[in-house]
XYZ file of C-alpha atoms in Angstrom:
235
model
C 7.184 7.016 -10.991
C 5.569 4.259 -13.060
C 5.167 1.088 -11.028
C 6.032 -2.163 -12.784
C 3.274 -4.755 -13.172
C 5.043 -6.903 -10.569
C 5.106 -4.076 -8.008
C 1.464 -3.193 -8.626
C 0.291 -6.782 -8.280
C 2.364 -7.272 -5.140
C 0.821 -4.153 -3.602
C -2.702 -5.286 -4.543
C -2.403 -8.701 -2.909
C -0.544 -7.484 0.155
C -3.464 -5.106 0.686
C -6.559 -7.227 -0.121
C -5.425 -10.528 1.439
C -7.891 -10.313 4.367
C -10.916 -10.121 2.064
C -9.584 -12.209 -0.810
C -11.557 -15.423 -0.184
C -14.812 -13.597 0.462
C -14.335 -11.429 -2.622
C -13.579 -14.427 -4.852
C -16.955 -15.851 -3.974
C -18.714 -12.526 -4.496
C -17.018 -11.768 -7.814
C -17.519 -15.195 -9.388
C -20.901 -15.836 -7.722
C -19.308 -18.964 -6.140
C -18.578 -20.329 -9.619
C -14.812 -20.587 -9.044
C -15.410 -23.536 -6.693
C -17.374 -25.399 -9.368
C -14.728 -24.617 -12.011
C -11.976 -25.951 -9.758
C -13.904 -29.166 -8.990
C -14.411 -29.810 -12.694
C -10.715 -29.133 -13.327
C -9.662 -31.556 -10.583
C -11.862 -34.240 -12.129
C -10.093 -33.746 -15.457
C -6.678 -33.891 -13.795
C -7.402 -37.228 -12.127
C -4.728 -36.648 -9.469
C -3.156 -39.873 -8.213
C -2.561 -40.685 -4.551
C 1.035 -40.309 -3.403
C 2.010 -37.894 -6.160
C 3.875 -34.613 -5.897
C 2.248 -31.321 -6.892
C 3.078 -27.633 -7.053
C 0.464 -24.873 -6.926
C 1.972 -21.673 -8.388
C 0.564 -18.282 -7.293
C -1.304 -20.248 -4.632
C -2.691 -17.164 -2.858
C -4.609 -18.270 0.232
C -3.976 -21.927 -0.681
C -7.478 -23.156 -1.593
C -6.314 -25.120 -4.632
C -3.222 -26.281 -2.732
C -5.546 -27.752 -0.091
C -7.775 -29.422 -2.714
C -4.630 -31.007 -4.203
C -3.483 -32.144 -0.765
C -6.788 -34.011 -0.340
C -6.272 -35.616 -3.746
C -2.649 -36.760 -3.234
C -3.386 -37.992 0.310
C -0.996 -38.077 3.247
C 1.636 -40.048 1.308
C 1.803 -37.325 -1.333
C 3.346 -33.864 -1.225
C 2.006 -30.459 -2.258
C 3.895 -27.183 -2.334
C 2.066 -23.875 -2.655
C 4.120 -20.903 -3.828
C 3.181 -17.222 -3.758
C 4.991 -13.903 -3.626
C 2.558 -12.244 -1.213
C 3.511 -13.048 2.374
C 0.156 -11.757 3.609
C -1.762 -14.141 1.330
C 0.459 -17.019 2.466
C -0.271 -16.196 6.114
C -3.979 -16.855 5.508
C -3.098 -20.079 3.669
C -0.798 -21.215 6.486
C -3.601 -20.812 9.018
C -5.951 -22.926 6.861
C -3.326 -25.653 6.411
C -2.625 -25.657 10.149
C -6.336 -25.864 11.036
C -6.753 -28.807 8.655
C -3.556 -30.503 9.971
C -2.259 -31.133 6.455
C 1.302 -32.330 7.014
C 1.780 -33.027 3.309
C 1.528 -29.290 2.476
C 4.359 -26.786 2.479
C 3.836 -23.113 1.600
C 6.767 -21.235 0.113
C 7.412 -17.542 -0.500
C 8.746 -17.221 -4.055
C 8.377 -15.880 -7.574
C 6.491 -17.694 -10.356
C 8.896 -16.206 -12.925
C 11.786 -18.109 -11.353
C 10.559 -21.219 -9.562
C 13.011 -22.308 -6.821
C 12.833 -26.018 -7.728
C 14.985 -28.399 -9.809
C 13.891 -29.597 -13.268
C 11.481 -32.556 -13.434
C 10.287 -32.388 -9.816
C 6.467 -32.507 -9.879
C 3.751 -34.761 -11.325
C 1.291 -31.839 -11.441
C 1.846 -28.096 -11.601
C -1.174 -25.810 -11.311
C -1.837 -22.091 -11.463
C -5.295 -20.790 -10.564
C -6.275 -17.194 -11.339
C -2.641 -16.170 -11.051
C -1.225 -16.240 -14.571
C -2.930 -12.982 -15.546
C -1.063 -11.229 -12.719
C 2.502 -12.126 -13.744
C 4.729 -9.836 -15.846
C 5.441 -12.489 -18.517
C 2.909 -15.288 -19.142
C 5.194 -17.338 -21.371
C 8.111 -17.207 -18.927
C 5.906 -18.634 -16.154
C 4.582 -21.398 -18.443
C 8.187 -22.261 -19.393
C 9.078 -22.467 -15.700
C 6.078 -24.721 -15.079
C 7.210 -26.908 -17.983
C 10.734 -27.061 -16.568
C 9.722 -28.258 -13.090
C 7.076 -30.786 -14.175
C 8.260 -34.381 -14.691
C 8.114 -36.035 -18.108
C 4.632 -37.586 -18.266
C 3.319 -34.938 -15.862
C 0.845 -32.139 -16.593
C 0.524 -28.407 -16.069
C -2.902 -26.870 -15.529
C -4.038 -23.272 -15.724
C -7.488 -22.209 -14.497
C -8.015 -18.560 -15.339
C -10.423 -15.880 -16.447
C -10.723 -15.848 -20.226
C -12.225 -13.817 -23.039
C -15.853 -14.885 -23.539
C -16.796 -15.766 -27.091
C -20.570 -16.077 -26.711
C -22.464 -13.167 -28.199
C -24.017 -10.938 -25.556
C -21.895 -12.624 -22.891
C -18.828 -10.742 -24.047
C -20.341 -7.263 -23.647
C -21.918 -8.150 -20.297
C -18.638 -9.605 -19.052
C -16.617 -6.518 -19.917
C -19.226 -4.243 -18.377
C -19.253 -6.368 -15.216
C -15.475 -6.463 -14.902
C -15.035 -2.797 -15.672
C -17.767 -1.230 -13.547
C -19.456 -3.695 -11.216
C -16.475 -5.637 -9.872
C -14.518 -2.592 -8.647
C -17.723 -1.432 -6.935
C -17.975 -4.807 -5.182
C -14.369 -4.249 -4.130
C -15.292 -0.893 -2.674
C -18.391 -2.162 -0.856
C -17.062 -5.467 0.484
C -13.336 -4.909 0.798
C -12.922 -1.090 0.826
C -10.451 -1.493 -2.048
C -11.817 0.116 -5.201
C -8.389 0.792 -6.700
C -7.112 -2.740 -6.135
C -10.184 -4.413 -7.655
C -10.022 -2.003 -10.530
C -6.520 -3.403 -11.216
C -7.890 -6.957 -11.227
C -10.350 -6.089 -13.997
C -7.506 -4.561 -16.010
C -5.421 -7.734 -15.743
C -8.425 -9.878 -16.755
C -9.272 -7.641 -19.709
C -5.750 -7.863 -21.152
C -5.398 -11.623 -20.703
C -5.108 -13.783 -23.864
C -8.113 -15.705 -25.216
C -8.313 -19.500 -25.068
C -6.712 -20.288 -28.431
C -3.934 -17.788 -27.838
C -3.170 -19.258 -24.413
C -3.197 -22.808 -25.850
C -0.588 -21.609 -28.378
C 1.501 -20.221 -25.496
C 1.357 -23.616 -23.765
C 2.743 -25.173 -26.958
C 5.442 -22.489 -27.230
C 6.445 -23.271 -23.647
C 7.065 -26.903 -24.702
C 3.818 -28.660 -23.764
C 2.159 -31.344 -25.881
C -1.459 -32.533 -26.121
C -2.696 -29.109 -25.040
C -6.437 -29.005 -24.433
C -8.801 -26.427 -23.003
C -12.375 -26.091 -21.861
C -14.400 -22.908 -21.379
C -16.591 -22.393 -18.317
C -19.746 -20.275 -18.017
C -19.828 -18.893 -21.557
C -16.062 -18.489 -21.655
C -15.653 -16.125 -18.690
C -13.100 -18.651 -17.412
C -11.250 -21.582 -18.948
C -8.990 -24.446 -17.988
C -5.915 -25.291 -20.075
C -4.028 -28.562 -19.627
C -0.673 -29.383 -21.191
C 1.421 -32.553 -20.938
C 5.213 -32.720 -20.793
C 6.079 -35.699 -22.948
C 9.818 -35.761 -22.402
């Protein structure tokens, strides 16, 4: 029986959760931390604000947002893998972050009222959902007028030479890393598939606009292997 994308992704993350943080660092050569820092600078998160981190995984970005909003703010991290959330919950507990709440839920149908958050983020999660546009529409729905939605994700490199190297790396090297470090060749092979099929920067910017966002901007990182997209909800 053919598994749906949702079922496959769920299986992958329920299985690799224990090695996820370590593997992120291995796969991106620690670059994902630098990309996130740059993104946070661009976002200029205000103290006391309310944020949602969609597909929060083990809650690293959720925690970075919690630092930014401070103890008067509020951050919710949402993910559909209970095993990933367990790791996140331990981190939040160790850091004593009372302003953070982690929720089990689906990005395709966010369990929050319209106009709830000042910031909505999704980091390396959009490529794993069944319908990119539906998730962006949901992010648009729950962000307040004047608020922003931010997507940090792998992209399609445009630099000559980079492109070929990137595809080779994702297709052959990354699943091998998965096998060596996390004993999960099959699961990491799925991650390269989801990255390969993900829209390029301009295409994703268009999707942001189709979801209702204004003033959409994006910035490539490391030759375009990743990119950040930011969209504002004007009203």
